[in-house]
Amino acid sequence: NMHYSRFLEDTRTEEEKLKDLQDNCDVFYSLVCGAFIFLMQCGFAMLCAGSVRQKNVKNIMLKNILDACGGALGFWSIGFALAYDEGGAFIGTGGDRFFLNNYDTYIDFFFQFTFAATAATIVAGTVAERCKMAAYLCYSIFLTAFVYPVVVHAIWNGDGFLSAFNEDLLLGCGMIDFAGSGVVHMTGGITALSAAIILGPRLGRFYDEDGNPLDTPVDFPAHSTALQVLGTFILWFGWYGFNPGSTLFISPSGYGAVAALCAVTTTLSGASGCVSAMFTDTIIGMITEGEAEYDLTMAMNGALGGLVGITANCCVVEPWAACLIGICSGWVYVLSSKLLVKLKIDDAVDAIPVHGFCGAWGCIATGIFASTNRILFAYGTENTGGIFYGYGNLIGVEIIGVLCIILWAGGIMTPFFIGLNFLGMLRVDPVEEKVGLDISHHKGAAYALDGPTAEEIDAYETSHGEKFKDEA
């Protein structure tokens, strides 16, 4: 076999060797970027674990693992075929990719699976500390096998009715959502919103034990700020696979320039969102309470909001526009976070404001700031651009796309969660919730915090009595 391979190597032309090298470079590029994106699962796990109370750490970590596992099985069996099979304006109808039965371009599946898993794991933090494990696994598989793939097909498949790659472009441009502000983040955010409303708030968050509304909502302090910050930075790192990697190839002429622009705009928007959210919250606090405080949570989630906001348009906006998009993303996050509290919707990690609201803003921002020349270079589409460039057709399509995602994800997932709630599969027992899901569901607490017993301390003091007397 080795000699035969060498023979094949020797008989290929230089053009064939170059073509093989280019193809392998593209596969390696997508493989590395996909690995970056999959590492975001670790980022979500760290962020969620740090944000919940100590008594629920095991539970939220296991749910993050199940996201990856359920997402892999759901997307492999059904989701990939529904999303990327040919035919159909709403859903793939070719039937060739179920279980990867007649499809062997495995890098396509792997890269797209990492996006599906990201969409699924967004919900984990929102429903933390009160959702049953069986319900969570059911949701994870259902989202990645059916709900998310339909959105993917409509926007990213060339046959989709909203797609910017369709031969018959909607309003002459189609929806530009390069890496998934709408497809991935909004879908996960709207699903999280449906789950949070039906599941209800954590005990003691907005109501007392008798069910009476509290004058002031109770904040449950995060048990590990270090894990929160670590998770935020891992997610930011993963975004450099998420956005630049969405070129899918790196060897063709011009693709490297697009990927590089994506990295720059991603960085600027995330940084701007962080600063915007933190100082906006500080100013609001100075006005309402007369004291300047700097909230780390606002900084972290503001950065994530800026990253979500740039995901749709990272390849079609100029760097200055990325800063504006990030600044507005910070404002969107702060205001939507406070809105949820007003509405008594409990989101343990603020995933709905970050992914749902900032995802919608990212799509709309595309219709405002997208450069005509950047669109032509990245998509090859003429006579379209953002409002800043004198066009109105793109923002029209973006708004249509946002509404379609809201109606589809909300319209499907809401009855799904209602059904789980009706069957008693959604929420844990109040007693289990109070004691913590780690003890009630996972064989004990996440941390071994047992110290020495009183007898052990007495024995130590007795054996070292002279030392204690001297110190006294």
Coordinates of C-alpha atoms in Angstrom, one line a residue:
N1 CA 0.0 0.0 0.0
M2 CA 2.8 2.4 0.8
H3 CA 4.5 1.7 -2.6
Y4 CA 1.2 2.1 -4.3
S5 CA 0.6 5.5 -2.6
R6 CA 4.0 6.6 -3.7
F7 CA 3.2 5.5 -7.3
L8 CA 0.0 7.6 -7.2
E9 CA 2.0 10.5 -5.8
D10 CA 4.5 10.3 -8.7
T11 CA 1.9 10.1 -11.4
R12 CA -0.1 13.2 -10.4
T13 CA 0.5 16.4 -12.3
E14 CA 1.6 19.6 -10.5
E15 CA -1.8 21.0 -10.9
E16 CA -3.4 18.0 -9.2
K17 CA -0.9 18.2 -6.4
L18 CA -1.7 21.9 -5.9
K19 CA -5.4 21.2 -5.9
D20 CA -5.0 18.4 -3.3
L21 CA -2.9 20.8 -1.1
Q22 CA -5.5 23.5 -1.4
D23 CA -8.3 21.1 -0.5
N24 CA -6.4 19.8 2.5
C25 CA -5.6 23.3 3.7
D26 CA -9.3 24.1 3.6
V27 CA -10.2 21.0 5.5
F28 CA -7.5 21.7 8.1
Y29 CA -8.8 25.3 8.4
S30 CA -12.3 24.3 9.0
L31 CA -11.1 21.5 11.4
V32 CA -9.2 24.0 13.6
C33 CA -12.0 26.6 13.5
G34 CA -14.5 23.9 14.4
A35 CA -12.4 22.9 17.3
F36 CA -12.3 26.5 18.5
I37 CA -16.1 26.6 18.3
F38 CA -16.4 23.4 20.2
L39 CA -14.2 24.8 22.9
M40 CA -17.0 27.3 23.4
Q41 CA -18.9 24.5 25.1
C42 CA -16.2 24.7 27.8
G43 CA -16.7 28.5 27.9
F44 CA -20.4 28.1 28.4
A45 CA -19.9 25.4 31.1
M46 CA -17.4 27.6 33.1
L47 CA -19.6 30.7 32.7
C48 CA -22.8 28.9 33.8
A49 CA -21.0 27.0 36.7
G50 CA -19.6 30.3 38.0
S51 CA -22.9 32.1 37.7
V52 CA -25.1 29.6 39.7
R53 CA -25.1 28.9 43.4
Q54 CA -22.7 26.3 44.8
K55 CA -25.4 23.8 45.4
N56 CA -26.2 23.4 41.6
V57 CA -22.7 23.3 40.0
K58 CA -22.8 19.6 39.1
N59 CA -26.2 19.9 37.6
I60 CA -25.3 22.7 35.2
M61 CA -22.0 21.1 34.2
L62 CA -23.8 17.9 33.3
K63 CA -26.4 19.8 31.2
N64 CA -23.6 21.4 29.3
I65 CA -22.1 18.0 28.5
L66 CA -25.5 16.7 27.5
D67 CA -25.9 19.7 25.1
A68 CA -22.8 18.5 23.2
C69 CA -23.9 14.9 23.2
G70 CA -27.6 15.5 22.4
G71 CA -26.6 18.0 19.8
A72 CA -24.3 15.6 18.1
L73 CA -26.9 12.8 18.0
G74 CA -29.7 15.0 16.9
F75 CA -27.8 16.8 14.2
W76 CA -26.2 13.6 12.9
S77 CA -29.4 11.7 12.7
I78 CA -31.9 14.2 11.3
G79 CA -30.7 17.9 11.6
F80 CA -27.9 17.9 9.1
A81 CA -30.1 16.5 6.4
L82 CA -33.0 18.9 7.1
A83 CA -30.6 21.9 7.1
Y84 CA -28.3 21.2 4.1
D85 CA -30.1 18.7 1.8
E86 CA -31.1 20.3 -1.5
G87 CA -34.6 21.3 -2.5
G88 CA -37.3 23.1 -0.5
A89 CA -37.6 26.7 0.5
F90 CA -38.1 25.9 4.2
I91 CA -36.5 22.5 4.7
G92 CA -34.2 20.1 2.9
T93 CA -36.1 17.5 0.9
G94 CA -33.2 15.5 -0.8
G95 CA -33.0 12.9 1.9
D96 CA -29.4 12.0 1.2
R97 CA -27.8 13.1 4.5
F98 CA -29.8 11.4 7.2
F99 CA -27.3 9.6 9.5
L100 CA -24.7 10.7 6.9
N101 CA -25.8 7.7 5.0
N102 CA -24.9 8.9 1.5
Y103 CA -22.5 11.7 2.5
D104 CA -18.8 11.5 3.1
T105 CA -17.7 15.1 3.2
Y106 CA -17.3 14.8 6.9
I107 CA -15.7 18.1 7.5
D108 CA -19.0 19.8 6.5
F109 CA -20.9 17.9 9.2
F110 CA -18.3 18.4 11.9
F111 CA -18.1 22.2 11.4
Q112 CA -21.9 22.7 11.2
F113 CA -22.4 20.4 14.2
T114 CA -20.3 22.8 16.4
F115 CA -22.8 25.6 15.5
A116 CA -25.8 23.4 16.3
A117 CA -24.3 22.5 19.7
T118 CA -23.7 26.2 20.4
A119 CA -27.4 27.0 19.7
A120 CA -28.4 24.3 22.1
T121 CA -26.2 25.2 25.0
I122 CA -27.4 28.8 25.1
V123 CA -30.5 27.6 27.0
A124 CA -28.6 25.8 29.8
G125 CA -27.8 28.9 31.8
T126 CA -31.3 30.4 31.5
V127 CA -33.1 27.3 33.0
A128 CA -30.4 26.6 35.6
E129 CA -31.2 25.5 39.2
R130 CA -34.7 24.3 38.5
C131 CA -35.0 22.3 35.3
K132 CA -35.2 18.5 35.2
M133 CA -32.4 16.6 33.4
A134 CA -34.7 14.5 31.2
A135 CA -36.5 17.6 29.9
Y136 CA -33.2 19.2 29.1
L137 CA -31.9 16.2 27.1
C138 CA -35.3 16.1 25.2
Y139 CA -35.1 19.8 24.4
S140 CA -31.4 19.5 23.3
I141 CA -32.1 16.8 20.8
F142 CA -35.4 18.3 19.5
L143 CA -33.7 21.7 18.9
T144 CA -30.7 20.4 17.0
A145 CA -32.7 17.8 15.1
F146 CA -35.6 19.9 13.9
V147 CA -36.0 23.5 15.1
Y148 CA -32.5 24.8 14.4
P149 CA -32.0 23.0 11.1
V150 CA -35.1 24.7 9.6
V151 CA -33.7 28.1 10.4
V152 CA -30.3 27.1 8.9
H153 CA -32.0 25.9 5.7
A154 CA -34.0 29.0 5.3
I155 CA -31.0 31.4 5.7
W156 CA -27.8 29.4 4.9
N157 CA -28.8 26.9 2.3
G158 CA -28.8 28.1 -1.3
D159 CA -32.4 26.9 -1.7
G160 CA -33.7 28.7 1.4
F161 CA -36.3 31.4 0.9
L162 CA -34.3 34.0 2.9
S163 CA -30.8 32.9 1.7
A164 CA -28.3 35.4 0.3
F165 CA -27.1 32.5 -1.9
N166 CA -30.5 31.8 -3.5
E167 CA -30.8 32.4 -7.3
D168 CA -34.0 34.3 -6.7
L169 CA -32.9 36.8 -3.9
L170 CA -35.6 38.1 -1.6
L171 CA -35.8 41.9 -2.3
G172 CA -32.7 41.6 -4.5
C173 CA -30.3 40.7 -1.7
G174 CA -31.4 38.0 0.6
M175 CA -30.7 37.9 4.3
I176 CA -27.0 38.4 5.3
D177 CA -26.3 36.5 8.5
F178 CA -22.7 35.5 8.0
A179 CA -22.0 33.5 11.1
G180 CA -25.3 33.3 12.9
S181 CA -26.5 36.3 15.0
G182 CA -30.0 35.2 14.0
V183 CA -29.5 31.6 12.9
V184 CA -27.6 30.5 16.0
H185 CA -27.9 33.1 18.8
M186 CA -31.5 34.3 18.2
T187 CA -32.7 30.7 17.8
G188 CA -31.1 29.8 21.1
G189 CA -32.2 33.0 22.8
I190 CA -35.9 32.7 21.8
T191 CA -35.9 29.1 22.9
A192 CA -34.5 30.2 26.2
L193 CA -37.2 32.9 26.5
S194 CA -39.9 30.3 26.0
A195 CA -38.4 28.0 28.5
A196 CA -37.9 30.7 31.1
I197 CA -41.5 31.9 30.9
I198 CA -43.0 28.4 31.1
L199 CA -40.6 27.1 33.7
G200 CA -41.1 30.1 36.0
P201 CA -38.5 31.9 38.2
R202 CA -36.3 30.3 40.8
L203 CA -37.8 30.0 44.3
G204 CA -37.4 33.3 46.2
R205 CA -36.3 35.3 43.1
F206 CA -39.5 37.4 42.6
Y207 CA -42.0 35.9 45.1
D208 CA -41.9 35.0 48.8
E209 CA -42.8 31.5 50.1
D210 CA -46.6 32.4 50.1
G211 CA -46.4 33.5 46.4
N212 CA -46.6 37.2 47.1
P213 CA -44.5 39.5 44.9
L214 CA -41.4 40.9 46.5
D215 CA -40.8 44.6 46.6
T216 CA -37.3 44.1 45.3
P217 CA -36.2 41.0 43.3
V218 CA -33.6 38.9 45.2
D219 CA -30.2 38.6 43.5
F220 CA -28.6 35.2 43.9
P221 CA -24.8 35.9 44.0
A222 CA -22.6 33.9 41.6
H223 CA -20.5 31.3 43.5
S224 CA -17.3 31.8 41.5
T225 CA -16.4 35.0 39.8
A226 CA -13.2 33.4 38.6
L227 CA -15.1 30.8 36.6
Q228 CA -17.3 33.4 35.1
V229 CA -14.4 35.4 33.8
L230 CA -12.6 32.3 32.6
G231 CA -15.8 31.2 30.7
T232 CA -16.1 34.7 29.1
F233 CA -12.5 34.6 27.8
I234 CA -12.9 31.1 26.5
L235 CA -16.1 32.1 24.6
W236 CA -14.3 35.2 23.2
F237 CA -11.5 32.9 22.0
G238 CA -14.0 30.5 20.4
W239 CA -15.5 33.4 18.5
Y240 CA -12.3 33.6 16.4
G241 CA -13.3 30.2 15.0
F242 CA -17.0 31.1 14.9
N243 CA -16.7 34.3 12.7
P244 CA -13.5 34.0 10.6
G245 CA -14.1 30.2 10.2
S246 CA -17.5 30.9 8.6
T247 CA -15.6 31.6 5.3
L248 CA -15.5 27.8 5.2
F249 CA -12.5 27.9 3.0
I250 CA -9.1 29.8 3.2
S251 CA -7.2 28.8 0.0
P252 CA -9.3 30.7 -2.6
S253 CA -8.2 34.2 -3.5
G254 CA -9.7 36.9 -1.2
Y255 CA -10.9 34.5 1.5
G256 CA -8.0 35.2 3.8
A257 CA -8.8 38.9 3.6
V258 CA -12.4 38.3 4.5
A259 CA -11.3 36.1 7.5
A260 CA -8.9 38.7 8.7
L261 CA -11.6 41.4 8.5
C262 CA -13.9 39.1 10.6
A263 CA -11.2 38.8 13.3
V264 CA -10.8 42.6 13.5
T265 CA -14.5 43.5 13.6
T266 CA -15.1 40.7 16.1
T267 CA -12.4 42.1 18.4
L268 CA -13.6 45.7 18.2
S269 CA -17.3 44.9 18.7
G270 CA -16.6 42.7 21.7
A271 CA -14.4 45.3 23.3
S272 CA -16.9 48.1 22.6
G273 CA -19.7 46.1 24.0
C274 CA -17.9 45.5 27.3
V275 CA -17.0 49.1 27.9
S276 CA -20.5 50.3 26.8
A277 CA -22.5 48.0 29.0
M278 CA -20.3 48.5 32.1
F279 CA -20.3 52.3 32.0
T280 CA -23.9 52.6 31.0
D281 CA -24.9 50.5 34.0
T282 CA -22.5 52.7 36.1
I283 CA -24.1 55.9 34.9
I284 CA -27.6 54.5 35.6
G285 CA -26.5 53.6 39.1
M286 CA -25.1 57.1 39.7
I287 CA -28.4 58.7 38.6
T288 CA -30.7 56.4 40.6
E289 CA -28.6 55.7 43.7
G290 CA -26.0 58.5 43.6
E291 CA -23.0 56.1 43.8
A292 CA -20.6 54.9 41.1
E293 CA -20.2 51.1 41.0
Y294 CA -18.6 49.0 38.3
D295 CA -20.4 45.7 37.7
L296 CA -18.2 42.8 36.4
T297 CA -21.2 40.9 35.2
M298 CA -22.2 43.9 33.0
A299 CA -18.7 44.0 31.6
M300 CA -18.6 40.3 30.8
N301 CA -22.1 40.0 29.3
G302 CA -21.6 43.3 27.5
A303 CA -18.5 41.8 25.7
L304 CA -20.5 38.7 24.8
G305 CA -23.4 40.9 23.6
G306 CA -20.9 42.8 21.3
L307 CA -19.6 39.5 20.0
V308 CA -23.2 38.3 19.3
G309 CA -24.0 41.6 17.6
I310 CA -21.1 41.5 15.1
T311 CA -21.6 37.8 14.2
A312 CA -24.1 38.5 11.4
N313 CA -22.1 41.2 9.7
C314 CA -18.5 40.7 10.6
C315 CA -17.5 40.3 7.0
V316 CA -19.5 43.2 5.5
V317 CA -18.9 46.1 7.9
E318 CA -15.9 48.5 8.3
P319 CA -14.0 48.5 11.6
W320 CA -15.5 51.8 12.7
A321 CA -19.0 50.4 12.2
A322 CA -18.0 47.4 14.3
C323 CA -17.3 49.7 17.2
L324 CA -20.7 51.3 16.9
I325 CA -22.4 47.9 16.7
G326 CA -20.6 46.9 19.9
I327 CA -21.5 50.1 21.7
C328 CA -25.2 49.6 20.7
S329 CA -25.0 45.9 21.7
G330 CA -23.9 47.0 25.2
W331 CA -27.0 49.3 25.4
V332 CA -29.3 46.5 24.1
Y333 CA -27.9 44.1 26.7
V334 CA -28.3 46.5 29.7
L335 CA -31.8 47.6 28.8
S336 CA -33.1 44.1 27.9
S337 CA -31.6 42.6 31.1
K338 CA -33.5 45.2 33.2
L339 CA -36.6 44.6 31.1
L340 CA -36.7 40.9 31.9
V341 CA -36.4 41.7 35.6
K342 CA -39.4 44.1 35.3
L343 CA -41.4 41.4 33.6
K344 CA -40.3 38.9 36.3
I345 CA -38.6 36.5 33.8
D346 CA -35.8 34.8 35.6
D347 CA -32.7 34.2 33.5
A348 CA -29.9 32.9 35.7
V349 CA -27.0 34.0 33.4
D350 CA -28.7 36.6 31.2
A351 CA -28.5 34.4 28.1
I352 CA -31.8 35.9 26.7
P353 CA -30.5 39.5 26.6
V354 CA -27.1 38.4 25.3
H355 CA -28.1 36.0 22.6
G356 CA -31.8 36.8 21.9
F357 CA -31.9 40.6 22.0
C358 CA -28.3 41.2 20.8
G359 CA -28.8 38.6 18.1
A360 CA -31.8 40.4 16.8
W361 CA -29.8 43.7 17.0
G362 CA -26.9 42.1 15.0
C363 CA -29.2 41.2 12.1
I364 CA -30.8 44.7 12.1
A365 CA -27.3 46.3 12.4
T366 CA -26.4 44.5 9.2
G367 CA -29.1 46.4 7.4
I368 CA -27.8 49.6 8.8
F369 CA -24.0 49.4 8.5
A370 CA -23.3 46.8 5.8
S371 CA -20.9 48.2 3.2
T372 CA -21.8 48.0 -0.5
N373 CA -18.2 47.1 -1.4
R374 CA -17.8 44.6 1.4
I375 CA -21.0 42.8 0.3
L376 CA -19.9 42.7 -3.3
F377 CA -16.5 41.3 -2.2
A378 CA -17.9 38.6 0.2
Y379 CA -21.2 37.7 -1.4
G380 CA -20.9 39.0 -5.0
T381 CA -24.3 40.8 -4.7
E382 CA -24.7 44.2 -6.3
N383 CA -27.1 47.1 -5.6
T384 CA -27.5 46.5 -1.9
G385 CA -26.1 47.7 1.4
G386 CA -27.0 49.3 4.7
I387 CA -29.0 52.4 5.3
F388 CA -25.7 54.3 5.8
Y389 CA -24.9 53.5 2.1
G390 CA -28.3 54.6 0.7
Y391 CA -30.1 51.2 0.5
G392 CA -33.2 50.0 2.2
N393 CA -33.8 46.6 0.8
L394 CA -31.3 44.8 3.0
I395 CA -32.7 46.0 6.3
G396 CA -36.1 45.0 5.1
V397 CA -34.9 41.4 4.6
E398 CA -33.2 41.5 7.9
I399 CA -36.3 42.5 9.7
I400 CA -38.3 39.8 7.9
G401 CA -35.6 37.2 8.9
V402 CA -35.8 38.3 12.6
L403 CA -39.5 38.0 12.6
C404 CA -39.4 34.6 11.0
I405 CA -36.9 33.3 13.6
I406 CA -39.1 34.6 16.4
L407 CA -42.2 33.1 15.0
W408 CA -40.6 29.7 14.2
A409 CA -38.5 29.2 17.3
G410 CA -41.1 30.6 19.7
G411 CA -44.0 29.0 17.9
I412 CA -42.5 25.5 18.0
M413 CA -40.6 25.5 21.3
T414 CA -43.4 27.1 23.4
P415 CA -45.8 24.2 22.9
F416 CA -42.9 21.8 23.3
F417 CA -42.1 23.2 26.8
I418 CA -45.8 23.4 27.7
G419 CA -46.1 19.7 26.8
L420 CA -43.2 18.8 29.0
N421 CA -44.6 20.9 31.9
F422 CA -48.0 19.3 31.5
L423 CA -46.4 15.8 31.8
G424 CA -44.5 16.9 34.9
M425 CA -41.2 16.5 33.2
L426 CA -40.0 20.2 33.2
R427 CA -39.5 21.5 36.8
V428 CA -38.0 19.8 39.8
D429 CA -39.8 19.5 43.1
P430 CA -39.6 22.6 45.3
V431 CA -37.9 20.6 48.1
E432 CA -35.2 19.4 45.7
E433 CA -34.7 22.9 44.4
K434 CA -34.2 24.3 47.9
V435 CA -31.7 21.7 48.9
G436 CA -29.9 22.0 45.6
L437 CA -29.9 19.8 42.5
D438 CA -26.4 18.4 43.2
I439 CA -27.5 16.7 46.4
S440 CA -31.0 15.8 45.2
H441 CA -30.0 14.5 41.7
H442 CA -26.2 14.0 41.5
K443 CA -25.1 12.0 44.5
G444 CA -23.7 14.9 46.5
A445 CA -22.2 18.4 46.3
A446 CA -19.7 19.5 43.7
Y447 CA -17.1 20.6 46.3
A448 CA -15.8 18.6 49.3
L449 CA -15.9 21.3 51.9
D450 CA -15.8 19.1 55.0
G451 CA -13.3 20.4 57.6
P452 CA -11.9 18.6 60.6
T453 CA -14.4 17.5 63.2
A454 CA -14.5 19.0 66.7
E455 CA -13.0 15.8 68.1
E456 CA -10.1 15.9 65.6
I457 CA -9.4 19.6 66.6
D458 CA -9.4 18.7 70.3
A459 CA -7.1 15.8 69.7
Y460 CA -4.7 18.1 67.8
E461 CA -4.7 20.8 70.5
T462 CA -4.1 18.1 73.1
S463 CA -1.1 16.7 71.3
H464 CA 0.3 20.2 70.7
G465 CA -0.7 21.6 74.0
E466 CA 2.7 23.3 74.7
K467 CA 2.6 25.2 71.5
F468 CA -0.9 26.6 72.2
K469 CA 0.1 27.6 75.7
D470 CA 3.1 29.4 74.4
E471 CA 1.0 31.3 71.8
A472 CA -1.5 32.2 74.5

